[in-house]
Short mmCIF file of C-alpha atoms in Angstrom, two decimals:
data_model
loop_
_atom_site.label_atom_id
_atom_site.label_comp_id
_atom_site.label_asym_id
_atom_site.label_seq_id
_atom_site.Cartn_x
_atom_site.Cartn_y
_atom_site.Cartn_z
CA MET A 1 -71.66 41.95 56.20
CA SER A 2 -73.76 38.79 58.11
CA GLU A 3 -76.21 38.07 55.42
CA THR A 4 -75.55 36.15 52.89
CA LEU A 5 -75.69 37.28 49.82
CA TRP A 6 -79.26 35.33 48.61
CA ASP A 7 -81.17 34.76 51.80
CA TRP A 8 -83.97 34.56 49.65
CA GLY A 9 -87.56 36.95 49.97
CA PRO A 10 -89.45 40.14 51.34
CA GLU A 11 -88.28 40.82 54.71
CA ASP A 12 -92.20 41.09 55.58
CA GLY A 13 -93.85 37.93 53.88
CA VAL A 14 -97.88 38.93 55.25
CA LEU A 15 -99.30 39.37 51.93
CA PHE A 16 -102.71 40.56 53.19
CA SER A 17 -103.44 42.56 56.94
CA ARG A 18 -103.53 39.62 59.49
CA SER A 19 -105.94 37.91 61.35
CA ARG A 20 -108.58 38.83 63.71
CA GLU A 21 -111.45 36.86 64.04
CA GLY A 22 -114.39 38.31 62.48
CA ASP A 23 -111.67 38.95 58.99
CA SER A 24 -111.28 35.21 58.35
CA GLN A 25 -114.39 35.05 55.33
CA LYS A 26 -112.30 38.53 53.43
CA GLU A 27 -109.28 36.48 53.79
CA ARG A 28 -110.11 33.92 52.43
CA LEU A 29 -111.73 35.44 49.68
CA LEU A 30 -108.26 37.47 49.32
CA GLU A 31 -106.86 33.96 48.95
CA ALA A 32 -109.37 32.84 46.86
CA GLY A 33 -108.76 35.86 44.48
CA VAL A 34 -105.03 35.02 44.45
CA THR A 35 -105.16 31.49 42.60
CA LEU A 36 -108.24 31.94 40.01
CA PHE A 37 -107.16 35.42 38.92
CA ALA A 38 -103.58 33.87 38.45
CA ARG A 39 -105.09 31.06 37.10
CA GLN A 40 -108.01 32.04 35.22
CA GLY A 41 -107.32 36.09 34.98
CA PHE A 42 -109.91 38.44 36.01
CA GLU A 43 -112.65 38.37 33.10
CA GLY A 44 -112.26 34.19 33.35
CA THR A 45 -113.58 34.60 36.90
CA SER A 46 -116.58 34.97 38.61
CA ILE A 47 -117.47 36.00 41.79
CA ARG A 48 -119.25 32.81 42.08
CA ASP A 49 -115.88 30.66 41.23
CA LEU A 50 -114.45 32.79 44.00
CA ALA A 51 -117.02 31.90 47.09
CA ARG A 52 -116.44 28.57 45.92
CA GLU A 53 -113.13 28.37 46.48
CA ALA A 54 -113.03 30.33 49.44
CA GLY A 55 -116.14 28.57 50.52
CA CYS A 56 -118.90 31.64 51.25
CA ASN A 57 -121.71 32.76 49.84
CA SER A 58 -121.37 35.20 46.40
CA SER A 59 -122.51 38.02 48.62
CA LEU A 60 -119.90 38.35 50.53
CA VAL A 61 -117.75 39.59 47.27
CA SER A 62 -120.10 42.39 47.66
CA TYR A 63 -119.67 42.59 51.06
CA HIS A 64 -116.19 43.05 51.69
CA PHE A 65 -115.32 44.53 48.40
CA GLY A 66 -118.19 45.99 46.69
CA SER A 67 -117.64 43.98 43.50
CA LYS A 68 -115.41 41.26 41.72
CA GLU A 69 -113.05 44.24 40.15
CA GLY A 70 -113.07 45.29 43.99
CA LEU A 71 -111.32 42.13 45.32
CA TYR A 72 -109.00 41.89 42.07
CA ARG A 73 -107.56 45.42 43.24
CA ALA A 74 -106.68 44.22 46.68
CA VAL A 75 -105.81 41.32 45.21
CA LEU A 76 -102.86 43.55 43.91
CA GLN A 77 -102.48 46.05 46.11
CA GLY A 78 -101.24 43.00 48.10
CA HIS A 79 -98.73 42.46 46.47
CA PHE A 80 -97.77 45.31 45.58
CA ASP A 81 -97.88 46.57 49.71
CA VAL A 82 -95.44 44.34 50.26
CA LEU A 83 -93.28 45.39 47.49
CA MET A 84 -93.44 48.75 48.67
CA GLU A 85 -92.20 48.04 52.32
CA ASN A 86 -89.39 46.23 51.17
CA LEU A 87 -87.73 48.91 48.91
CA GLU A 88 -88.56 51.59 51.46
CA VAL A 89 -86.50 49.38 53.85
CA LEU A 90 -84.00 49.33 51.56
CA LYS A 91 -84.22 52.99 50.96
CA GLY A 92 -84.04 53.84 54.62
CA ARG A 93 -80.54 51.79 54.47
CA ASP A 94 -78.90 54.05 52.35
CA GLU A 95 -76.26 51.34 51.14
CA PRO A 96 -73.45 52.34 48.18
CA PRO A 97 -74.63 52.16 44.86
CA ILE A 98 -73.58 48.77 44.17
CA ARG A 99 -74.95 46.96 47.44
CA ARG A 100 -78.22 48.81 46.39
CA LEU A 101 -77.95 46.74 42.81
CA VAL A 102 -77.42 43.63 45.03
CA SER A 103 -80.68 44.20 47.06
CA VAL A 104 -82.90 44.80 44.55
CA CYS A 105 -81.71 41.34 43.14
CA ARG A 106 -82.98 39.94 46.06
CA LEU A 107 -85.87 41.50 46.29
CA VAL A 108 -87.08 40.83 42.36
CA MET A 109 -86.62 37.16 42.93
CA GLY A 110 -87.52 36.70 46.74
CA MET A 111 -90.82 38.77 46.33
CA HIS A 112 -90.52 35.68 43.11
CA ARG A 113 -90.16 32.63 44.95
CA ARG A 114 -92.08 34.00 47.91
CA TYR A 115 -95.72 35.29 45.62
CA PRO A 116 -95.18 33.02 42.77
CA HIS A 117 -99.35 33.80 41.53
CA LEU A 118 -98.18 37.65 41.21
CA TRP A 119 -96.19 37.41 37.86
CA PRO A 120 -98.63 35.82 36.11
CA LEU A 121 -101.36 38.34 38.08
CA VAL A 122 -98.28 40.50 36.56
CA LEU A 123 -98.51 39.34 33.27
CA ARG A 124 -102.61 39.47 32.78
CA GLU A 125 -101.99 42.78 33.38
CA MET A 126 -99.58 43.35 30.98
CA GLN A 127 -100.86 42.20 28.32
CA ARG A 128 -105.09 43.27 28.92
CA PRO A 129 -104.54 46.08 30.95
CA THR A 130 -107.96 46.77 33.36
CA ASP A 131 -108.28 50.26 32.69
CA ALA A 132 -108.62 51.02 36.53
CA LEU A 133 -105.86 48.88 37.65
CA THR A 134 -102.68 50.74 35.60
CA GLU A 135 -102.83 53.11 37.02
CA MET A 136 -101.54 51.27 40.78
CA PHE A 137 -99.79 48.82 38.75
CA GLN A 138 -97.90 51.70 37.29
CA ARG A 139 -97.43 53.53 40.68
CA ALA A 140 -95.46 50.01 41.72
CA VAL A 141 -93.26 49.72 38.89
CA ALA A 142 -92.46 53.60 38.41
CA CYS A 143 -91.53 53.41 42.48
CA LEU A 144 -88.90 50.35 41.92
CA ALA A 145 -87.89 51.16 39.03
CA GLY A 146 -87.51 54.54 39.72
CA TYR A 147 -85.46 53.57 42.38
CA VAL A 148 -82.80 51.62 39.93
CA MET A 149 -82.72 54.18 37.56
CA GLU A 150 -81.67 56.27 40.31
CA THR A 151 -78.96 53.85 42.25
CA LEU A 152 -77.25 54.47 38.62
CA ARG A 153 -77.09 57.36 38.08
CA GLU A 154 -75.70 57.65 41.36
CA GLY A 155 -73.43 55.54 40.17
CA ILE A 156 -72.59 57.12 37.30
CA ARG A 157 -71.80 59.87 39.08
CA GLN A 158 -69.44 59.01 41.98
CA GLY A 159 -67.60 57.38 38.80
CA LEU A 160 -68.20 53.88 39.23
CA PHE A 161 -70.54 53.06 36.50
CA ARG A 162 -69.59 53.85 32.61
CA GLU A 163 -71.01 57.16 31.76
CA ASP A 164 -72.67 55.72 28.53
CA LEU A 165 -74.82 53.60 30.69
CA VAL A 166 -78.76 54.94 29.61
CA PRO A 167 -80.01 54.41 32.95
CA GLU A 168 -83.27 53.27 31.79
CA HIS A 169 -82.10 50.92 29.74
CA GLY A 170 -80.13 49.19 32.15
CA THR A 171 -82.86 49.22 34.66
CA LEU A 172 -85.20 47.55 31.60
CA ALA A 173 -82.29 44.92 31.24
CA LEU A 174 -82.29 44.13 35.06
CA ALA A 175 -85.27 43.78 35.33
CA GLY A 176 -85.07 41.41 32.45
CA MET A 177 -82.45 38.90 33.47
CA LEU A 178 -84.40 38.76 37.20
CA ASN A 179 -87.91 38.17 35.76
CA PHE A 180 -88.04 36.62 32.49
CA TYR A 181 -86.21 33.84 34.58
CA PHE A 182 -89.76 33.03 36.23
CA LEU A 183 -91.75 34.43 33.43
CA SER A 184 -90.34 31.49 31.06
CA GLU A 185 -90.46 28.63 33.60
CA PRO A 186 -93.35 26.80 31.63
CA VAL A 187 -91.09 26.92 28.52
CA SER A 188 -88.10 26.67 29.83
CA GLY A 189 -87.94 24.84 32.72
CA PHE A 190 -86.56 22.19 30.80
CA LEU A 191 -83.14 23.45 30.00
CA ILE A 192 -82.76 25.04 33.77
CA PRO A 193 -84.59 23.42 36.89
CA ARG A 194 -86.35 26.55 39.02
CA GLY A 195 -85.44 25.83 42.86
CA PRO A 196 -83.87 27.90 45.90
CA GLU A 197 -80.37 26.59 44.69
CA THR A 198 -80.86 27.38 40.74
CA ASP A 199 -82.09 30.51 41.70
CA GLU A 200 -79.23 31.56 44.19
CA ILE A 201 -76.57 30.30 41.17
CA TYR A 202 -78.49 32.34 38.89
CA ALA A 203 -78.96 35.88 40.57
CA GLN A 204 -75.58 35.33 41.19
CA GLN A 205 -74.60 35.04 37.73
CA VAL A 206 -76.53 37.95 36.76
CA LEU A 207 -75.41 40.07 39.80
CA ALA A 208 -71.95 39.80 38.09
CA LEU A 209 -72.76 39.79 34.65
CA PHE A 210 -74.51 43.48 35.57
CA LEU A 211 -72.17 44.82 37.66
CA ASP A 212 -69.50 43.98 34.92
CA GLY A 213 -71.53 45.16 32.24
CA VAL A 214 -72.07 48.20 34.11
CA ARG A 215 -68.96 48.96 35.81
CA LEU A 216 -66.16 51.59 34.75
CA PRO A 217 -63.26 49.24 33.32
CA GLU A 218 -60.36 50.14 35.77
CA GLU A 219 -57.75 49.66 33.13
CA ASP A 220 -60.51 52.79 31.11
CA GLY A 221 -58.25 55.24 33.37
CA ARG A 222 -60.93 57.68 32.67
CA MET B 1 -67.97 44.21 7.67
CA SER B 2 -69.94 46.85 6.17
CA GLU B 3 -73.57 46.31 7.33
CA THR B 4 -74.69 48.67 10.12
CA LEU B 5 -75.23 46.16 13.50
CA TRP B 6 -78.48 46.80 13.72
CA ASP B 7 -79.85 46.97 10.14
CA TRP B 8 -83.17 45.63 11.87
CA GLY B 9 -85.08 41.81 10.60
CA PRO B 10 -84.75 39.05 9.66
CA GLU B 11 -83.53 38.53 6.50
CA ASP B 12 -86.86 36.60 4.99
CA GLY B 13 -89.55 38.89 6.27
CA VAL B 14 -92.72 36.20 4.57
CA LEU B 15 -94.21 34.76 7.29
CA PHE B 16 -96.24 32.19 5.69
CA SER B 17 -95.67 30.62 1.95
CA ARG B 18 -96.12 33.09 -0.95
CA SER B 19 -99.82 33.98 -2.49
CA ARG B 20 -100.73 31.04 -5.39
CA GLU B 21 -104.11 32.51 -6.56
CA GLY B 22 -106.26 29.71 -4.98
CA ASP B 23 -104.11 30.07 -1.34
CA SER B 24 -105.59 33.61 -0.56
CA GLN B 25 -108.12 32.49 1.47
CA LYS B 26 -105.63 30.43 3.64
CA GLU B 27 -103.37 32.86 4.14
CA ARG B 28 -106.18 35.85 4.86
CA LEU B 29 -107.56 33.19 7.25
CA LEU B 30 -104.05 32.63 8.56
CA GLU B 31 -103.66 36.39 8.56
CA ALA B 32 -106.81 36.33 10.83
CA GLY B 33 -105.29 33.75 13.09
CA VAL B 34 -102.47 35.95 13.62
CA THR B 35 -104.10 39.00 14.64
CA LEU B 36 -106.88 37.24 17.17
CA PHE B 37 -105.11 34.64 18.93
CA ALA B 38 -102.88 37.14 19.77
CA ARG B 39 -105.65 39.32 20.23
CA GLN B 40 -107.99 36.89 22.54
CA GLY B 41 -106.26 33.58 22.73
CA PHE B 42 -106.60 29.95 21.43
CA GLU B 43 -109.77 29.48 23.31
CA GLY B 44 -111.41 33.01 22.97
CA THR B 45 -111.26 32.74 19.38
CA SER B 46 -114.17 31.15 17.71
CA ILE B 47 -114.01 29.57 14.11
CA ARG B 48 -116.72 32.41 13.36
CA ASP B 49 -114.79 35.04 14.63
CA LEU B 50 -111.86 33.78 12.50
CA ALA B 51 -114.27 32.76 9.30
CA ARG B 52 -115.70 36.79 9.92
CA GLU B 53 -111.87 38.71 10.01
CA ALA B 54 -111.16 36.76 7.02
CA GLY B 55 -114.04 37.77 4.68
CA CYS B 56 -114.94 33.94 4.33
CA ASN B 57 -116.95 31.34 4.87
CA SER B 58 -116.20 29.26 8.30
CA SER B 59 -116.25 25.25 6.91
CA LEU B 60 -113.15 26.69 5.24
CA VAL B 61 -111.21 26.64 8.80
CA SER B 62 -111.88 22.75 8.58
CA TYR B 63 -110.82 23.17 4.68
CA HIS B 64 -107.63 24.40 5.07
CA PHE B 65 -106.70 23.37 8.48
CA GLY B 66 -108.87 20.47 9.76
CA SER B 67 -109.53 22.09 12.85
CA LYS B 68 -109.29 25.71 14.71
CA GLU B 69 -106.09 23.72 16.35
CA GLY B 70 -104.74 23.20 12.80
CA LEU B 71 -105.20 26.55 12.52
CA TYR B 72 -103.08 28.03 15.66
CA ARG B 73 -100.33 25.59 15.10
CA ALA B 74 -100.05 26.84 11.44
CA VAL B 75 -99.93 30.27 12.37
CA LEU B 76 -97.30 29.71 15.27
CA GLN B 77 -95.71 27.02 12.79
CA GLY B 78 -95.14 30.29 10.73
CA HIS B 79 -93.48 32.22 12.87
CA PHE B 80 -91.07 29.55 14.02
CA ASP B 81 -90.02 28.62 10.53
CA VAL B 82 -89.03 31.94 9.98
CA LEU B 83 -87.26 32.08 13.18
CA MET B 84 -85.77 28.42 12.12
CA GLU B 85 -84.22 29.57 8.85
CA ASN B 86 -82.74 32.59 10.56
CA LEU B 87 -81.26 30.58 12.63
CA GLU B 88 -79.95 28.32 10.01
CA VAL B 89 -78.46 31.30 8.35
CA LEU B 90 -76.67 32.47 11.60
CA LYS B 91 -75.21 28.74 11.65
CA GLY B 92 -74.06 28.63 8.18
CA ARG B 93 -71.90 31.89 8.60
CA ASP B 94 -69.55 30.39 11.39
CA GLU B 95 -68.50 33.39 13.21
CA PRO B 96 -66.33 33.78 15.95
CA PRO B 97 -68.78 33.94 18.98
CA ILE B 98 -68.80 37.68 19.51
CA ARG B 99 -69.97 38.51 16.46
CA ARG B 100 -72.60 35.39 16.92
CA LEU B 101 -73.91 36.96 19.80
CA VAL B 102 -74.39 40.80 17.71
CA SER B 103 -75.86 38.21 15.48
CA VAL B 104 -78.71 36.45 17.44
CA CYS B 105 -79.48 39.85 19.48
CA ARG B 106 -80.18 41.28 15.94
CA LEU B 107 -82.42 38.40 15.02
CA VAL B 108 -84.48 38.25 18.17
CA MET B 109 -85.01 42.07 18.57
CA GLY B 110 -85.91 41.72 13.99
CA MET B 111 -88.43 38.61 15.60
CA HIS B 112 -90.21 41.71 17.66
CA ARG B 113 -90.17 44.31 15.29
CA ARG B 114 -91.50 42.64 12.40
CA TYR B 115 -93.76 39.96 14.38
CA PRO B 116 -95.40 42.00 16.89
CA HIS B 117 -97.95 39.51 17.37
CA LEU B 118 -95.76 36.51 18.20
CA TRP B 119 -94.90 37.62 21.33
CA PRO B 120 -98.00 37.89 22.85
CA LEU B 121 -98.97 34.31 21.36
CA VAL B 122 -95.79 33.09 22.86
CA LEU B 123 -96.92 34.47 26.22
CA ARG B 124 -100.31 33.09 25.93
CA GLU B 125 -98.58 29.93 25.75
CA MET B 126 -96.13 29.92 28.07
CA GLN B 127 -99.56 30.65 30.62
CA ARG B 128 -101.72 28.38 29.22
CA PRO B 129 -99.52 25.97 27.37
CA THR B 130 -102.07 23.66 24.52
CA ASP B 131 -100.79 20.20 24.82
CA ALA B 132 -100.05 19.88 21.12
CA LEU B 133 -98.27 22.38 20.88
CA THR B 134 -95.83 22.62 23.87
CA GLU B 135 -93.81 20.63 21.90
CA MET B 136 -93.18 22.33 18.72
CA PHE B 137 -92.59 25.65 20.98
CA GLN B 138 -89.82 23.49 23.16
CA ARG B 139 -88.33 22.71 19.84
CA ALA B 140 -88.13 26.32 18.51
CA VAL B 141 -86.95 27.28 22.02
CA ALA B 142 -84.32 25.13 22.13
CA CYS B 143 -83.12 25.41 18.69
CA LEU B 144 -82.22 28.85 19.76
CA ALA B 145 -81.14 28.37 22.82
CA GLY B 146 -79.04 25.86 22.09
CA TYR B 147 -77.40 28.13 20.03
CA VAL B 148 -76.64 30.76 21.87
CA MET B 149 -75.66 28.09 24.82
CA GLU B 150 -73.12 26.04 22.49
CA THR B 151 -71.95 29.85 21.15
CA LEU B 152 -71.00 30.98 25.02
CA ARG B 153 -69.66 27.40 25.07
CA GLU B 154 -67.53 28.13 22.62
CA GLY B 155 -66.12 31.33 24.22
CA ILE B 156 -65.38 29.53 27.17
CA ARG B 157 -63.00 27.07 25.20
CA GLN B 158 -61.83 29.69 23.07
CA GLY B 159 -61.15 31.34 26.59
CA LEU B 160 -62.49 34.69 26.11
CA PHE B 161 -65.70 33.76 27.82
CA ARG B 162 -65.32 33.63 31.95
CA GLU B 163 -64.84 30.01 33.01
CA ASP B 164 -67.32 30.25 36.03
CA LEU B 165 -70.40 31.20 33.66
CA VAL B 166 -73.29 29.09 33.13
CA PRO B 167 -74.11 28.41 29.89
CA GLU B 168 -77.59 28.03 30.54
CA HIS B 169 -78.02 30.78 33.03
CA GLY B 170 -76.03 33.58 30.53
CA THR B 171 -78.75 32.26 27.83
CA LEU B 172 -81.73 32.83 29.54
CA ALA B 173 -80.32 36.51 30.81
CA LEU B 174 -79.49 37.49 27.30
CA ALA B 175 -82.89 36.14 26.19
CA GLY B 176 -84.43 37.61 29.81
CA MET B 177 -83.15 41.58 28.44
CA LEU B 178 -84.26 40.91 25.16
CA ASN B 179 -87.42 39.65 25.53
CA PHE B 180 -88.45 41.66 28.29
CA TYR B 181 -88.16 44.95 26.59
CA PHE B 182 -90.59 44.45 24.01
CA LEU B 183 -93.07 42.29 26.98
CA SER B 184 -93.18 45.08 29.34
CA GLU B 185 -94.62 47.68 27.06
CA PRO B 186 -97.75 48.18 28.26
CA VAL B 187 -96.33 48.83 31.51
CA SER B 188 -93.24 50.17 30.91
CA GLY B 189 -93.97 52.53 27.61
CA PHE B 190 -93.68 55.60 30.02
CA LEU B 191 -90.49 55.20 31.01
CA ILE B 192 -89.29 54.03 27.66
CA PRO B 193 -91.04 54.78 24.50
CA ARG B 194 -90.31 52.07 21.84
CA GLY B 195 -89.05 52.35 18.15
CA PRO B 196 -86.02 51.70 15.54
CA GLU B 197 -84.08 54.27 17.15
CA THR B 198 -84.53 53.42 20.87
CA ASP B 199 -84.48 49.60 20.06
CA GLU B 200 -81.45 50.06 17.93
CA ILE B 201 -79.50 52.16 21.73
CA TYR B 202 -81.35 49.54 24.14
CA ALA B 203 -79.98 46.83 22.21
CA GLN B 204 -76.08 48.52 21.92
CA GLN B 205 -76.48 48.81 26.05
CA VAL B 206 -77.95 45.02 26.47
CA LEU B 207 -74.61 43.72 24.49
CA ALA B 208 -72.15 46.22 25.64
CA LEU B 209 -73.67 44.80 29.15
CA PHE B 210 -73.92 41.52 28.27
CA LEU B 211 -70.42 41.29 27.08
CA ASP B 212 -68.40 43.02 29.02
CA GLY B 213 -70.22 40.53 31.61
CA VAL B 214 -69.39 37.66 30.43
CA ARG B 215 -65.61 38.57 28.55
CA LEU B 216 -62.85 37.27 30.46
CA PRO B 217 -61.17 40.75 32.09
CA GLU B 218 -57.91 41.61 30.34
CA GLU B 219 -56.48 42.75 33.48
CA ASP B 220 -57.14 39.69 35.03
CA GLY B 221 -53.97 37.91 33.88
CA ARG B 222 -55.75 34.21 33.10
#
């Protein structure tokens, strides 16, 4: 395979639908939403803030999105759409289990690097779930986590991974290693500086750790 | 060793100093602070809220803690003190590296179970660090993370762990697996229910994963 192991990032970098002439205000509002919701949270951001950041009239929030919640929903949906599109690409490749795990790691870490506002948004949802959005969010988590769990199950079936691995737990452990690295940056940044180069080393360490952890020991003789 | 692997929880369950007659209002304010700061954040909690929750007069916040920030600082300090006391106990035992990692896992997961408000508090600090408290927080992280890093280095020195393990990264990976399990509960709870029994299985899986991941393969012959 000619691609490097960690050529960062999702295949499709377009967060929101491409610009058509008449949509520029809508897109500016989406961009404003990404920035402000991540920084101030849903409740801490007013329609007036959004309009000011986007440089347009407050009434356009309702016009384009129905409400502040509609804009928030569109912002999260934009991120999840990219994630889901990339996941579909991975699924389509139908790679063997270990290669699938490598690809998932790259996808998750690539999403963090390319969309640094996603994680603060997700964190806020984790702390104070907003009713209407929990479903959307759980759907995305279920898709991604479901893919990893299925991969682990397949690896167990093929005799590659240990039989005593609990796929749900393995998935959560992998998610923890990948997400916490970015999540903890504000407080662990003094331990490990972040950047493409460090990310790459970290990703390789996590993958080595995880794969050696789940793989059936060869000397085990089973 | 007669203790079970996961006899949950820090050795010392006292979050704030034990009650003396005159301190009951102070303690009620601390308890109110734990609850409200975790739920509403530092900025979203008023002195009036704290006094109401504690069932006392607003002026007592200033009297006992100087300010709302003083109370917040005392709340975080109470948690970190327990963590540090337990860490000192572990250090005093001077166990071999693998046993130390087991103990650290038990300590971290035990803190989560015993002090469920700690994590929301820490998360809020991660998202919007409050100036005066960053230092306190970083000190605690540095102590705990430093202990794990030193343990990994010692394991490498003793030929137990792989030479290519980056101790900083291994520490962050372990922290991710342990903390994310609790952190993600609001959105991954539908995948994995939480409770003492599931926690125990998860902890064992994480430890097996991590130790097999960092351990030098025996057949490697180095």
